[in-house]
CSV table of C-alpha atoms in Angstrom, one decimal:
chain,number,residue,atom,x,y,z
A,1,UNK,CA,-101.8,111.7,116.3
A,2,UNK,CA,-100.7,108.2,115.3
A,3,UNK,CA,-102.5,106.5,112.5
A,4,UNK,CA,-102.9,102.7,112.1
A,5,UNK,CA,-105.2,101.2,109.5
A,6,UNK,CA,-107.4,104.2,109.2
A,7,UNK,CA,-107.8,104.7,113.0
A,8,UNK,CA,-106.3,107.6,114.8
A,9,UNK,CA,-105.1,106.9,118.3
A,10,UNK,CA,-108.0,106.9,120.7
A,11,UNK,CA,-110.6,106.5,117.9
A,12,UNK,CA,-113.1,103.6,117.9
A,13,UNK,CA,-114.1,103.9,114.2
A,14,UNK,CA,-112.0,104.4,111.1
A,15,UNK,CA,-111.9,108.0,109.7
A,16,UNK,CA,-112.4,108.9,106.1
A,17,UNK,CA,-109.4,110.5,104.4
A,18,UNK,CA,-111.1,114.0,104.7
A,19,UNK,CA,-111.9,113.5,108.4
A,20,UNK,CA,-108.4,112.2,109.1
A,21,UNK,CA,-106.9,115.2,107.3
A,22,UNK,CA,-109.2,117.7,109.2
A,23,UNK,CA,-108.4,116.1,112.5
A,24,UNK,CA,-104.7,116.3,111.7
A,25,UNK,CA,-105.0,119.9,110.8
A,26,UNK,CA,-106.7,120.7,114.0
A,27,UNK,CA,-104.0,118.9,116.0
A,28,UNK,CA,-101.5,121.1,114.3
A,29,UNK,CA,-103.5,124.3,115.1
A,30,UNK,CA,-104.6,124.8,111.5
A,31,UNK,CA,-108.2,125.4,110.4
A,32,UNK,CA,-109.6,123.8,107.3
A,33,UNK,CA,-112.4,126.4,107.4
A,34,UNK,CA,-110.0,129.3,106.8
A,35,UNK,CA,-111.7,130.6,103.6
A,36,UNK,CA,-108.6,132.2,102.1
A,37,UNK,CA,-106.2,129.3,102.5
A,38,UNK,CA,-106.4,128.6,98.8
A,39,UNK,CA,-105.0,132.0,98.1
A,40,UNK,CA,-101.7,131.2,99.6
A,41,UNK,CA,-98.4,131.7,97.7
A,42,UNK,CA,-97.1,129.0,95.5
A,43,UNK,CA,-94.6,126.6,96.9
A,44,UNK,CA,-92.7,126.1,93.7
A,45,UNK,CA,-92.2,128.6,90.9
A,46,UNK,CA,-91.6,127.9,87.2
A,47,UNK,CA,-88.2,129.4,87.6
A,48,UNK,CA,-87.5,126.8,90.4
A,49,UNK,CA,-88.5,124.1,87.9
A,50,UNK,CA,-85.9,125.3,85.4
A,51,UNK,CA,-83.2,125.6,88.0
A,52,UNK,CA,-84.0,122.2,89.5
A,53,UNK,CA,-84.3,120.3,86.2
A,54,UNK,CA,-80.6,119.3,86.0
A,55,UNK,CA,-80.6,118.1,89.6
A,56,UNK,CA,-83.8,116.1,89.1
A,57,UNK,CA,-82.4,114.6,85.9
A,58,UNK,CA,-79.2,113.6,87.7
A,59,UNK,CA,-81.3,111.9,90.3
A,60,UNK,CA,-83.0,109.8,87.5
A,61,UNK,CA,-79.6,109.0,86.1
A,62,UNK,CA,-78.6,107.7,89.5
A,63,UNK,CA,-81.7,105.6,89.7
A,64,UNK,CA,-80.9,104.1,86.3
A,65,UNK,CA,-77.4,103.3,87.4
A,66,UNK,CA,-78.8,101.7,90.7
A,67,UNK,CA,-81.0,99.5,88.5
A,68,UNK,CA,-77.9,98.2,86.7
A,69,UNK,CA,-78.6,100.2,83.5
A,70,UNK,CA,-76.0,102.3,81.6
A,71,UNK,CA,-77.5,105.8,81.2
A,72,UNK,CA,-75.1,106.5,78.4
A,73,UNK,CA,-76.4,103.7,76.2
A,74,UNK,CA,-78.5,104.3,73.1
A,75,UNK,CA,-82.1,104.7,74.1
A,76,UNK,CA,-81.4,105.9,77.6
A,77,UNK,CA,-79.4,109.1,76.9
A,78,UNK,CA,-82.5,111.4,77.1
A,79,UNK,CA,-84.5,109.3,79.6
A,80,UNK,CA,-83.4,111.1,82.8
A,81,UNK,CA,-84.3,114.5,81.2
A,82,UNK,CA,-87.7,113.1,80.0
A,83,UNK,CA,-88.4,111.6,83.4
A,84,UNK,CA,-87.5,114.8,85.2
A,85,UNK,CA,-89.7,117.0,83.0
A,86,UNK,CA,-92.5,114.4,83.3
A,87,UNK,CA,-92.3,114.5,87.1
A,88,UNK,CA,-92.4,118.3,87.0
A,89,UNK,CA,-95.5,118.1,84.8
A,90,UNK,CA,-97.2,115.5,87.1
A,91,UNK,CA,-96.6,117.8,90.1
A,92,UNK,CA,-97.3,121.1,88.5
A,93,UNK,CA,-100.4,121.5,90.7
A,94,UNK,CA,-98.0,122.4,93.5
A,95,UNK,CA,-97.2,125.6,91.6
A,96,UNK,CA,-100.7,126.6,90.8
A,97,UNK,CA,-103.3,128.3,92.9
A,98,UNK,CA,-107.0,127.7,92.8
A,99,UNK,CA,-107.3,131.0,91.0
A,100,UNK,CA,-105.0,129.8,88.3
A,101,UNK,CA,-107.0,126.6,87.8
A,102,UNK,CA,-110.5,128.2,88.0
A,103,UNK,CA,-109.6,131.3,86.0
A,104,UNK,CA,-112.7,133.2,87.3
A,105,UNK,CA,-115.0,130.4,86.1
A,106,UNK,CA,-117.1,130.5,89.3
A,107,UNK,CA,-120.3,132.4,88.8
A,108,UNK,CA,-122.9,133.6,91.4
A,109,UNK,CA,-126.2,133.0,89.6
């Protein structure tokens, strides 16, 4: 479904983010109610992070060059590596499952 300013095609009122996501899931044949969807496998492992770190750092080096900076100058030598590891940290949720995050902290009382 196409989306323009919060409206899905054919809709008369804007949808909330959650309603829009649910409607999109249903259009793709997915069910937001599937109770075990949070148990799915991780999309990225920690090993993948280690293997991809040099490639990601090279991408940040390319970005610095595109901005007219010299990645070899003092002060920027370690920046691509720092930016790459920071991005992996910011997106670490993609490699965690809800079980990892909750760590059995849900109690039935």
